[in-house]
GROMACS .gro file of C-alpha atoms in nm:
model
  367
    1UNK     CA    1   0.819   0.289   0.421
    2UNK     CA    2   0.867   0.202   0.067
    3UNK     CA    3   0.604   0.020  -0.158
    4UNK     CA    4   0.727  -0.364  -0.224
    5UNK     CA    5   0.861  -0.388  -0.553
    6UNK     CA    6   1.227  -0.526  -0.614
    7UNK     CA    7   1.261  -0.411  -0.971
    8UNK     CA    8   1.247  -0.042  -0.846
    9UNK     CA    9   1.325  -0.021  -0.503
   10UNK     CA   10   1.183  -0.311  -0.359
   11UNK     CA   11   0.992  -0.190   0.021
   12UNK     CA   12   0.738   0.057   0.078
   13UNK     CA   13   0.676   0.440  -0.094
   14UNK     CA   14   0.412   0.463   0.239
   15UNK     CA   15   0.549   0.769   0.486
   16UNK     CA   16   0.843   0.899   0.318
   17UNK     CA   17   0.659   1.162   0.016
   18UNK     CA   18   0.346   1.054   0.160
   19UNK     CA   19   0.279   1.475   0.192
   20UNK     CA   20   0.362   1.568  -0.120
   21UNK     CA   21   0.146   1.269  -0.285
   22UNK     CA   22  -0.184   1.379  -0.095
   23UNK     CA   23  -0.164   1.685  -0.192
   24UNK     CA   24  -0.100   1.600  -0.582
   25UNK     CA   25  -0.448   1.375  -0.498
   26UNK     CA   26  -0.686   1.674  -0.641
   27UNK     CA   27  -0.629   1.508  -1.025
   28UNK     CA   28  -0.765   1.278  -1.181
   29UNK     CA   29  -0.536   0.997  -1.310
   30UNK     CA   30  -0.716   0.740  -1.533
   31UNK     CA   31  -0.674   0.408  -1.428
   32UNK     CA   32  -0.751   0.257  -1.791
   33UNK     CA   33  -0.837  -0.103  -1.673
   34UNK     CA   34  -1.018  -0.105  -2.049
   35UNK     CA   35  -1.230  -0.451  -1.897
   36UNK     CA   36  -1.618  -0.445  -1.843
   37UNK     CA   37  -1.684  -0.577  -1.505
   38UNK     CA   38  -2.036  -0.702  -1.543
   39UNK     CA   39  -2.212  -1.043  -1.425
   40UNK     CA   40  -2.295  -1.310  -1.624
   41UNK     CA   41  -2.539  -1.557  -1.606
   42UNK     CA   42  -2.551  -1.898  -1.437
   43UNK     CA   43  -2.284  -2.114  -1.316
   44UNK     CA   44  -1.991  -1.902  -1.196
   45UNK     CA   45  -1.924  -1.531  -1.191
   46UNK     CA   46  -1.808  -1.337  -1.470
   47UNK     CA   47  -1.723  -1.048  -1.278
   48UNK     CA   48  -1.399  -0.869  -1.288
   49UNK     CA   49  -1.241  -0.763  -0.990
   50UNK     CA   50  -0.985  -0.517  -1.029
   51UNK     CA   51  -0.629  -0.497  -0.797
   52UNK     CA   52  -0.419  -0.265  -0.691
   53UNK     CA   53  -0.123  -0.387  -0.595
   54UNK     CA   54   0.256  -0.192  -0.677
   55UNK     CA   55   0.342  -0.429  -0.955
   56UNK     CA   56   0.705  -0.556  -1.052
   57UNK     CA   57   0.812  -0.893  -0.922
   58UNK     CA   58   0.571  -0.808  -0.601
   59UNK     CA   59   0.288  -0.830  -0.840
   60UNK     CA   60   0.419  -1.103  -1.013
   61UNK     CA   61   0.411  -1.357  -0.687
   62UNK     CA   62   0.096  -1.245  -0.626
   63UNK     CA   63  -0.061  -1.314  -0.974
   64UNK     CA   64   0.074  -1.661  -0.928
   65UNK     CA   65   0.003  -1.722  -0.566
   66UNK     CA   66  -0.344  -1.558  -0.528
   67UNK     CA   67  -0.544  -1.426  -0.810
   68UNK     CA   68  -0.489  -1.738  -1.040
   69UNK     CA   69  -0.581  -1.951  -0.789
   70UNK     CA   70  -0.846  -1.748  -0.691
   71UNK     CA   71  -0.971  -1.708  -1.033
   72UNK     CA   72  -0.978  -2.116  -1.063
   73UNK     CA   73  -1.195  -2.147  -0.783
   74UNK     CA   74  -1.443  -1.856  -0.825
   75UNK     CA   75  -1.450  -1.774  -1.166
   76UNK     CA   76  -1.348  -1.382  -1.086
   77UNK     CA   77  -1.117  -1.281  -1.330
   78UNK     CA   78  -0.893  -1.045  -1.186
   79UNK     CA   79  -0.699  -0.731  -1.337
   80UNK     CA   80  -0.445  -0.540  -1.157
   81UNK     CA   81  -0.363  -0.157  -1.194
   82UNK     CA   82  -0.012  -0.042  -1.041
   83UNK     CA   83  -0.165   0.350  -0.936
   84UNK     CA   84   0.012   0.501  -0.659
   85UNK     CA   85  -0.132   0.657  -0.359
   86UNK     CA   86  -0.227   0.989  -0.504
   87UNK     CA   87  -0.385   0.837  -0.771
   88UNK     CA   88  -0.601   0.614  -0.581
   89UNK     CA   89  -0.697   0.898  -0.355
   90UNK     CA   90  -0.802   1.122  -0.627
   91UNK     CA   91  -1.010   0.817  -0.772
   92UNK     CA   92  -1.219   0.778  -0.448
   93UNK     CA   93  -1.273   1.112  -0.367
   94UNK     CA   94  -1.424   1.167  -0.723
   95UNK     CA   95  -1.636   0.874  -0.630
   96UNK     CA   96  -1.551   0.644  -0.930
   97UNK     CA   97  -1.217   0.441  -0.770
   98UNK     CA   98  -1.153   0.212  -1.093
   99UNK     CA   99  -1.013  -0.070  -0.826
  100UNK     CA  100  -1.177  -0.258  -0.579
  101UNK     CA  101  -0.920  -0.412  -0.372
  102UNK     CA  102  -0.617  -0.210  -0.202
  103UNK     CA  103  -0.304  -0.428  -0.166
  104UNK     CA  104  -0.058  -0.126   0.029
  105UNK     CA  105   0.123  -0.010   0.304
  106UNK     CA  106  -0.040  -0.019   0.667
  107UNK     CA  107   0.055   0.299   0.644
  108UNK     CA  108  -0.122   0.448   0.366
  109UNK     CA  109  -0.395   0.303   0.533
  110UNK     CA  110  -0.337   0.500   0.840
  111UNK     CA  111  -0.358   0.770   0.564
  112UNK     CA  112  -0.673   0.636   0.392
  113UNK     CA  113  -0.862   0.601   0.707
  114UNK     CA  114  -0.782   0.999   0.766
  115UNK     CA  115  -0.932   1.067   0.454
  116UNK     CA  116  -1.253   0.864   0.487
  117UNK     CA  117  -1.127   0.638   0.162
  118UNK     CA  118  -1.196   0.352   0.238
  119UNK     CA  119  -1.467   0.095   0.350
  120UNK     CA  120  -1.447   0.001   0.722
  121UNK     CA  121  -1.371  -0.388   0.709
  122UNK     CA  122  -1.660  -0.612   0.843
  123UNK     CA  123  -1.484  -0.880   0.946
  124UNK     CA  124  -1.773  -1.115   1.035
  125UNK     CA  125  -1.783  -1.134   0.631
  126UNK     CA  126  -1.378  -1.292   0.677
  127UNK     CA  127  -1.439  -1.635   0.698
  128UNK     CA  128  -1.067  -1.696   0.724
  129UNK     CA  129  -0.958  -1.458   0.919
  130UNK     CA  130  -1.108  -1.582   1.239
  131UNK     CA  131  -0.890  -1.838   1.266
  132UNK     CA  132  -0.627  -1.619   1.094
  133UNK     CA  133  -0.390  -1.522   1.437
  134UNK     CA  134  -0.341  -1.225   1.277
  135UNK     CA  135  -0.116  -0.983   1.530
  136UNK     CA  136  -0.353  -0.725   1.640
  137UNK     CA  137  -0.147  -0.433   1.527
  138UNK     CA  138  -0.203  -0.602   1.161
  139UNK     CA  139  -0.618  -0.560   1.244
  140UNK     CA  140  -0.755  -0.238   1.218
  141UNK     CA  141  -1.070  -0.093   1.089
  142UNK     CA  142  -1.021  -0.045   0.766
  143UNK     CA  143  -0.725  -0.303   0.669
  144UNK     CA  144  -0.642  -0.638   0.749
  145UNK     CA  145  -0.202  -0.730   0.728
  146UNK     CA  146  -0.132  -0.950   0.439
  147UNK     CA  147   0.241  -1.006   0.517
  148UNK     CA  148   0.569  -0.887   0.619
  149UNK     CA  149   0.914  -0.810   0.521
  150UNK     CA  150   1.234  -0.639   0.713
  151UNK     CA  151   1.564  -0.453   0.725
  152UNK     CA  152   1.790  -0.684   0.872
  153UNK     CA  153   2.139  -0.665   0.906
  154UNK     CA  154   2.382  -0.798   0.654
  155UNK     CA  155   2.763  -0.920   0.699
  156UNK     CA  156   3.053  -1.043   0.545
  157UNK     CA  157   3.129  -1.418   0.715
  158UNK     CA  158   3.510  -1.358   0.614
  159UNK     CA  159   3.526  -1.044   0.781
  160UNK     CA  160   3.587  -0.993   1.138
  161UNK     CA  161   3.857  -1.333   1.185
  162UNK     CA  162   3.525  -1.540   1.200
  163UNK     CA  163   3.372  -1.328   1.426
  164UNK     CA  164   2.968  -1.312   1.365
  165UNK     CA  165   2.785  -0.988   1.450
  166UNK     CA  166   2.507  -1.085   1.689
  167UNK     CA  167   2.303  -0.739   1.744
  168UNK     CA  168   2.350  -0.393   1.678
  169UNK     CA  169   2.581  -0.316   1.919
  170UNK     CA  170   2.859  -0.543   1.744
  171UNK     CA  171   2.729  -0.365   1.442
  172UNK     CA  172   2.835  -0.038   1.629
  173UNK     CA  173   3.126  -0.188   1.771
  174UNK     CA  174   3.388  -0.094   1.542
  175UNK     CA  175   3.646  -0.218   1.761
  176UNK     CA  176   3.554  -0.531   1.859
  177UNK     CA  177   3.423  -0.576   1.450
  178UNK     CA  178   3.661  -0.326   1.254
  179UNK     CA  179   3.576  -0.236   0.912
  180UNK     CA  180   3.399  -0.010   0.694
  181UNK     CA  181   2.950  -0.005   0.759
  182UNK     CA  182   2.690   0.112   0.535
  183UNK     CA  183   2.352   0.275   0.659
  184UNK     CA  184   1.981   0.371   0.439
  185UNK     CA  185   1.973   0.670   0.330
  186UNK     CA  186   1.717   0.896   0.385
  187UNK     CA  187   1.604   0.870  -0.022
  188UNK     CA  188   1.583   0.507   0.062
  189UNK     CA  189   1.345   0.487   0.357
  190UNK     CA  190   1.323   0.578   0.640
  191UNK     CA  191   1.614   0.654   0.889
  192UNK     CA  192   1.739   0.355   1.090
  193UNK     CA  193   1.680   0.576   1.418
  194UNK     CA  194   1.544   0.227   1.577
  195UNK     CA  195   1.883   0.033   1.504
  196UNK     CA  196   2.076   0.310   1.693
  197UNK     CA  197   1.881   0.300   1.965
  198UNK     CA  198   1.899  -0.075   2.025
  199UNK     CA  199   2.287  -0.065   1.967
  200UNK     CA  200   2.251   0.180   2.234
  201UNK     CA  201   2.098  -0.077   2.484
  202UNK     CA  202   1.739   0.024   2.410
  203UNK     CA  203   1.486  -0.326   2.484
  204UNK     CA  204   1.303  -0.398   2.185
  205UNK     CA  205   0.956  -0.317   2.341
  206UNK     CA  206   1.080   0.026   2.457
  207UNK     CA  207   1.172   0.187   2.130
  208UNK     CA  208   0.861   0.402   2.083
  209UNK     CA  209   0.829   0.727   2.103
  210UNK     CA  210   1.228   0.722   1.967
  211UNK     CA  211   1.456   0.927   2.164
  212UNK     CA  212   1.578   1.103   1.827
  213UNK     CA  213   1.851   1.301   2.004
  214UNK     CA  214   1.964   1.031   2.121
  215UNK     CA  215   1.970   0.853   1.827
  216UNK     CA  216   2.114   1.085   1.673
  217UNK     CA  217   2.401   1.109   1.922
  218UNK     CA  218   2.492   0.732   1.840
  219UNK     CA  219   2.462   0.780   1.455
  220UNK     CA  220   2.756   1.031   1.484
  221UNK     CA  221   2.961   0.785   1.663
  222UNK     CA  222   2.915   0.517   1.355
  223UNK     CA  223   2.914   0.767   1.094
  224UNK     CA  224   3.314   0.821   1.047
  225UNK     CA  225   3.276   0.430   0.963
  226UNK     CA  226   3.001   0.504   0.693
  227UNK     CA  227   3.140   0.433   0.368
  228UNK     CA  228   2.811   0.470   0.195
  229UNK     CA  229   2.445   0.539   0.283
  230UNK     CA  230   2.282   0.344   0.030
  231UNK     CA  231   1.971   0.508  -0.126
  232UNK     CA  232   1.845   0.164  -0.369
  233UNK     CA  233   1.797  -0.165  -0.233
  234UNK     CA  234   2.022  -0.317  -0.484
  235UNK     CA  235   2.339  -0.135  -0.339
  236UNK     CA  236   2.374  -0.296  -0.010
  237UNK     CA  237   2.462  -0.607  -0.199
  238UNK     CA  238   2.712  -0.437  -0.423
  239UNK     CA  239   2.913  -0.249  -0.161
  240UNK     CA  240   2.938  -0.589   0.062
  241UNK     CA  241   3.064  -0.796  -0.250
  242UNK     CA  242   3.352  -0.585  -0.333
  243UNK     CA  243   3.439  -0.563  -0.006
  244UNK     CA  244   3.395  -0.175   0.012
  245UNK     CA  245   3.216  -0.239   0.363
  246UNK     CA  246   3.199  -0.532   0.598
  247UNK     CA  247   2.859  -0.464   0.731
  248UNK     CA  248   2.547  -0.287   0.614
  249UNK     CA  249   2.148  -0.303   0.703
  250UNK     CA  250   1.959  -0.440   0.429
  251UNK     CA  251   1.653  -0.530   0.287
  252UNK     CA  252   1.616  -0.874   0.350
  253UNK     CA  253   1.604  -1.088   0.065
  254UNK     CA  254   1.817  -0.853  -0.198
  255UNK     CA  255   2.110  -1.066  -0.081
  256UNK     CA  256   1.934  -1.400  -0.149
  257UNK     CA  257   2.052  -1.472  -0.510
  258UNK     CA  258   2.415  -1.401  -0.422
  259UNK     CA  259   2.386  -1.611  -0.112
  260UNK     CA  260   2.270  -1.857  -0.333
  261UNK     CA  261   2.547  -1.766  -0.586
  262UNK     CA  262   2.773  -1.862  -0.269
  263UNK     CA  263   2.874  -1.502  -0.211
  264UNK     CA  264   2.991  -1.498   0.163
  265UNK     CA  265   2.728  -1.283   0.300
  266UNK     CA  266   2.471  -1.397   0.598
  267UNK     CA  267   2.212  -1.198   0.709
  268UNK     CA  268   2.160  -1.123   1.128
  269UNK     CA  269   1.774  -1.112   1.237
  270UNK     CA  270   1.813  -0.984   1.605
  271UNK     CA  271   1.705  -0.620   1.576
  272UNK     CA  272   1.502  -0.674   1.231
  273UNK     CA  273   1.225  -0.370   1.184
  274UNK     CA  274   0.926  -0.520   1.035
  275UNK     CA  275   0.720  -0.381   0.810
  276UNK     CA  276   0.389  -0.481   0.647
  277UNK     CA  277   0.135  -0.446   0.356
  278UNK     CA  278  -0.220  -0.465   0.388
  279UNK     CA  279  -0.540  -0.550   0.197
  280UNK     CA  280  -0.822  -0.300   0.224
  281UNK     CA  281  -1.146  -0.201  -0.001
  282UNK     CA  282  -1.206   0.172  -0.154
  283UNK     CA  283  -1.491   0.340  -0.068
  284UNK     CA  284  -1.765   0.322  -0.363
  285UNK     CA  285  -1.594  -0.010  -0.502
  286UNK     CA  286  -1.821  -0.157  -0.742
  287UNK     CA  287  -1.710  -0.522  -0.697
  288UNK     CA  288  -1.791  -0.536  -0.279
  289UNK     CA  289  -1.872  -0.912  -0.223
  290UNK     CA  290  -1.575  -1.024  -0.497
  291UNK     CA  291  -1.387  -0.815  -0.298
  292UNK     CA  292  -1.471  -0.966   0.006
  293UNK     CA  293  -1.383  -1.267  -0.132
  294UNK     CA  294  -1.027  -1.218  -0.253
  295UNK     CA  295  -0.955  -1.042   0.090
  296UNK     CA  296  -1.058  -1.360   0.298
  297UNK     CA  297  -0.900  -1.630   0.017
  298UNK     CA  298  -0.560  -1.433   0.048
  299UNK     CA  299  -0.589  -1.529   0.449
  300UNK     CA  300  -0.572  -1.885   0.362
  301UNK     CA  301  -0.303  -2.021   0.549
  302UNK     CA  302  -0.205  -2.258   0.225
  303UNK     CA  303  -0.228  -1.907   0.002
  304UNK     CA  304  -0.015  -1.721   0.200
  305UNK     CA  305   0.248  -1.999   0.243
  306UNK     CA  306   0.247  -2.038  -0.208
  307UNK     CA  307   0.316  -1.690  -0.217
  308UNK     CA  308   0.626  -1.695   0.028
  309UNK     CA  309   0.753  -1.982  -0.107
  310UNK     CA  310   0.754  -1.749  -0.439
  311UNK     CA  311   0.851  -1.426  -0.288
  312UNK     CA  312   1.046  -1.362   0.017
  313UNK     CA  313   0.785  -1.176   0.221
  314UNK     CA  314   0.668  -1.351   0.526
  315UNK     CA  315   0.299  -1.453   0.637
  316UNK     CA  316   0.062  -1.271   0.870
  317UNK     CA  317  -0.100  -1.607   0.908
  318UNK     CA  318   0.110  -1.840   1.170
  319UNK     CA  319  -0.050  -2.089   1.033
  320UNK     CA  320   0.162  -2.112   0.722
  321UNK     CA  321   0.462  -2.202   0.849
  322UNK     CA  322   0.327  -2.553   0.876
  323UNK     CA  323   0.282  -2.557   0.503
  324UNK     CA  324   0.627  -2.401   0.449
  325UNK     CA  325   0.944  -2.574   0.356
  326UNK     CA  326   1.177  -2.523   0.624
  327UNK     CA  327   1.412  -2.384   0.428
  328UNK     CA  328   1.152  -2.111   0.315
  329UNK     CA  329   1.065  -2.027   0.679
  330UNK     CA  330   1.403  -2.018   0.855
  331UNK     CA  331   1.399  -1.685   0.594
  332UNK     CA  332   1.116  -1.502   0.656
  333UNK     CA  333   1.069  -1.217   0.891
  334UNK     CA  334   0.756  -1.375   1.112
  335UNK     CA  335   0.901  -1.712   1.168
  336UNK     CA  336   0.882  -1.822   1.498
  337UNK     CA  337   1.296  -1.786   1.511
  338UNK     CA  338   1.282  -1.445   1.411
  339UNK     CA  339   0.958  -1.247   1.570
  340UNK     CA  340   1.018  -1.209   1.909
  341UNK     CA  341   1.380  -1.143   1.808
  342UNK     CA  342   1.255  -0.809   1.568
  343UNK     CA  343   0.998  -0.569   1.605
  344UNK     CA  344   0.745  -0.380   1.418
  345UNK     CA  345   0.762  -0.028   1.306
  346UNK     CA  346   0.549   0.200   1.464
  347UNK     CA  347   0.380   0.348   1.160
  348UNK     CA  348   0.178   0.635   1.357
  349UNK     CA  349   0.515   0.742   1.544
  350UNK     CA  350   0.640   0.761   1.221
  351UNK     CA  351   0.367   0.951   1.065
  352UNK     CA  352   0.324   1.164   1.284
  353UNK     CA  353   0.727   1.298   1.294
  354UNK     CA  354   0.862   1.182   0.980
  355UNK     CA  355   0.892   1.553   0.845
  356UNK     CA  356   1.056   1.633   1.135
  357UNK     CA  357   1.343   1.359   1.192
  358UNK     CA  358   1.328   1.390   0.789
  359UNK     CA  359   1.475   1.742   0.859
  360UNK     CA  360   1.746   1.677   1.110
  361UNK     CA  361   1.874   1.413   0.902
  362UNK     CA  362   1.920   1.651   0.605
  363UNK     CA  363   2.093   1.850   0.852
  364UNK     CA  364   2.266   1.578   1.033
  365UNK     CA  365   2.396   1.390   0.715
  366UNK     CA  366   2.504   1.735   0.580
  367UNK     CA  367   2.743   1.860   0.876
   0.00000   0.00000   0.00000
């Protein structure tokens, strides 16, 4: 589950080297934010609310979307500090986090919640959020979703005599769909266990627990096919324009710009595996009503829709699909064409036995 940032490796650092991070978390790493955070007097705040959020072009959309727009209406200047997990950790448990707002992972916040890091949420102080429709397994107690993105799969539309892939199993189906595939890598993210198992007739709401042996079983029949598993989200992209493979899962939106460059790639929703980032507060943040505040203006339904309309990542708010260009929403992971046809990751499965499947794939890939 890979942090979102596009300029590195665009979806979530959460699980995978979530071990060795906690237990780098007994240092100290200076945030420098370098900006007094103090109130002034009269007419609006002064404050400064620090963000952490994983920077890049993620961080860009979000400047942009939300804290400008916040900082118009408030008067809350924000600043934003890219820290990773460890860092933040270490922070709180010294009691002086330099941040008071979490943008992250739901599953570092599985993490954080372990830990006692951060503040559990009152939501009666979330204006927004009651009216949010926020899925529940976005709501827990100490992080509210913020949105989503997916691996999808990806295809070439001049491969297969005009064929189009419609689920896994034509993925898998290297008869009916001949050609070369391409798979994550385990450095990547991690493994697409789910994607075998639904090419393997597996209903969407019966994935978890995974069967991993079995699983495991069908990525041995598709691996002879494998010409690559990719470990950066730009490489999908590259393999399917020169033609070294026909198929490959994907981060969607890394093919958008050479969609829109009239490449002939498509991407295929049924099967997507969601993922989502979350907003959350430390404990012992020194900004807790500004925080507050930020959380429940980044609910907005009109918020959340400026920010996908800037970067591909889709609401947790339904609501902003009415304020979304239709072009904008047929490409989003939570769109009402595309959720029942996905599912969402189970990030406690995964927690809980990503050393282990972690294991057999180093084994696996290496027989």
């Amino acid at each position: 589950m890979r942090e979102v940032r596009t300029d590195r490796r665009a979806f979530l650092r959460g699980v995978g080297g979530l071990a060795a991070g906690m237990a780098a978390a007994t240092s100290l790493s200076a945030c420098g934010t370098g900006t007094s955070r103090s109130v002034g007097s009269g007419g609006k705040s002064s404050k400064t609310l620090v963000v952490r959020n994983s920077g890049g072009t993620y961080g860009d959309a979000n400047q942009q979307a939300v804290y400008d727009t916040f900082t118009k209406e408030t008067g809350i200047q924000v600043k934003v500090v890219n820290i990773e997990y460890a860092q933040m950790l270490a922070q709180i448990k010294q009691g002086r986090p330099q941040f008071d707002v979490i943008d992250d992972s739901m599953a570092d916040f599985v993490l954080f919640k372990k830990e006692g890091a951060t503040e559990e949420l009152d939501y009666d102080r979330l204006k927004n959020f009651k009216s949010a429709g926020i899925a529940k397994n976005l709501v827990t107690s100490n992080a509210v979703g913020k949105n989503y993105w997916a691996s999808v799969m990806a295809y070439r539309t001049d491969a297969f005599g005009g064929k189009k892939p419609a689920s896994w199993a034509d993925f898998w189906d290297t008869r009916a769909f001949p050609g070369n595939r391409s798979l994550q890598a385990l450095d990547a993210d991690l493994p697409e266990l789910e994607f075998a198992l639904l090419a393997d007739g597996v209903a969407l709401d019966k994935l978890y627990p995974l069967d991993v042996e079995r699983a495991f079983k069908l990525l041995g029949e598709i691996k002879p096919h494998v010409r690559k598993f990719w470990d950066t989200g730009a490489l999908p992209g590259v393999l399917l324009g020169r033609k070294e493979v026909d198929a490959s899962s994907v981060w969607h939106g890394r093919l958008d710009a050479l969609i829109k460059g009239g490449a002939p790639l498509a991407y295929q929703w049924n099967g997507a595996r969601r993922q989502s980032n979350g907003l959350g507060i430390p404990k012992g943040a020194a900004n807790l009503d500004a925080a507050y505040q930020l959380v429940d203006f980044s609910l907005r339904p009109e918020v959340q829709a400026a920010y996908a309309e800037i970067y591909p990542m889709a609401p947790s708010v339904p609501a902003a699909y009415k304020k979304l260009s239709a072009t904008t929403a047929a490409n989003l992971g939570s769109s009402p064409a595309h959720l029942d046809s996905g599912f969402d990751l189970n990030v406690e499965w995964w927690i809980k036995n990503q050393d282990a499947v972690s294991k057999r794939w180093q084994e696996w890939s290496h027989a």
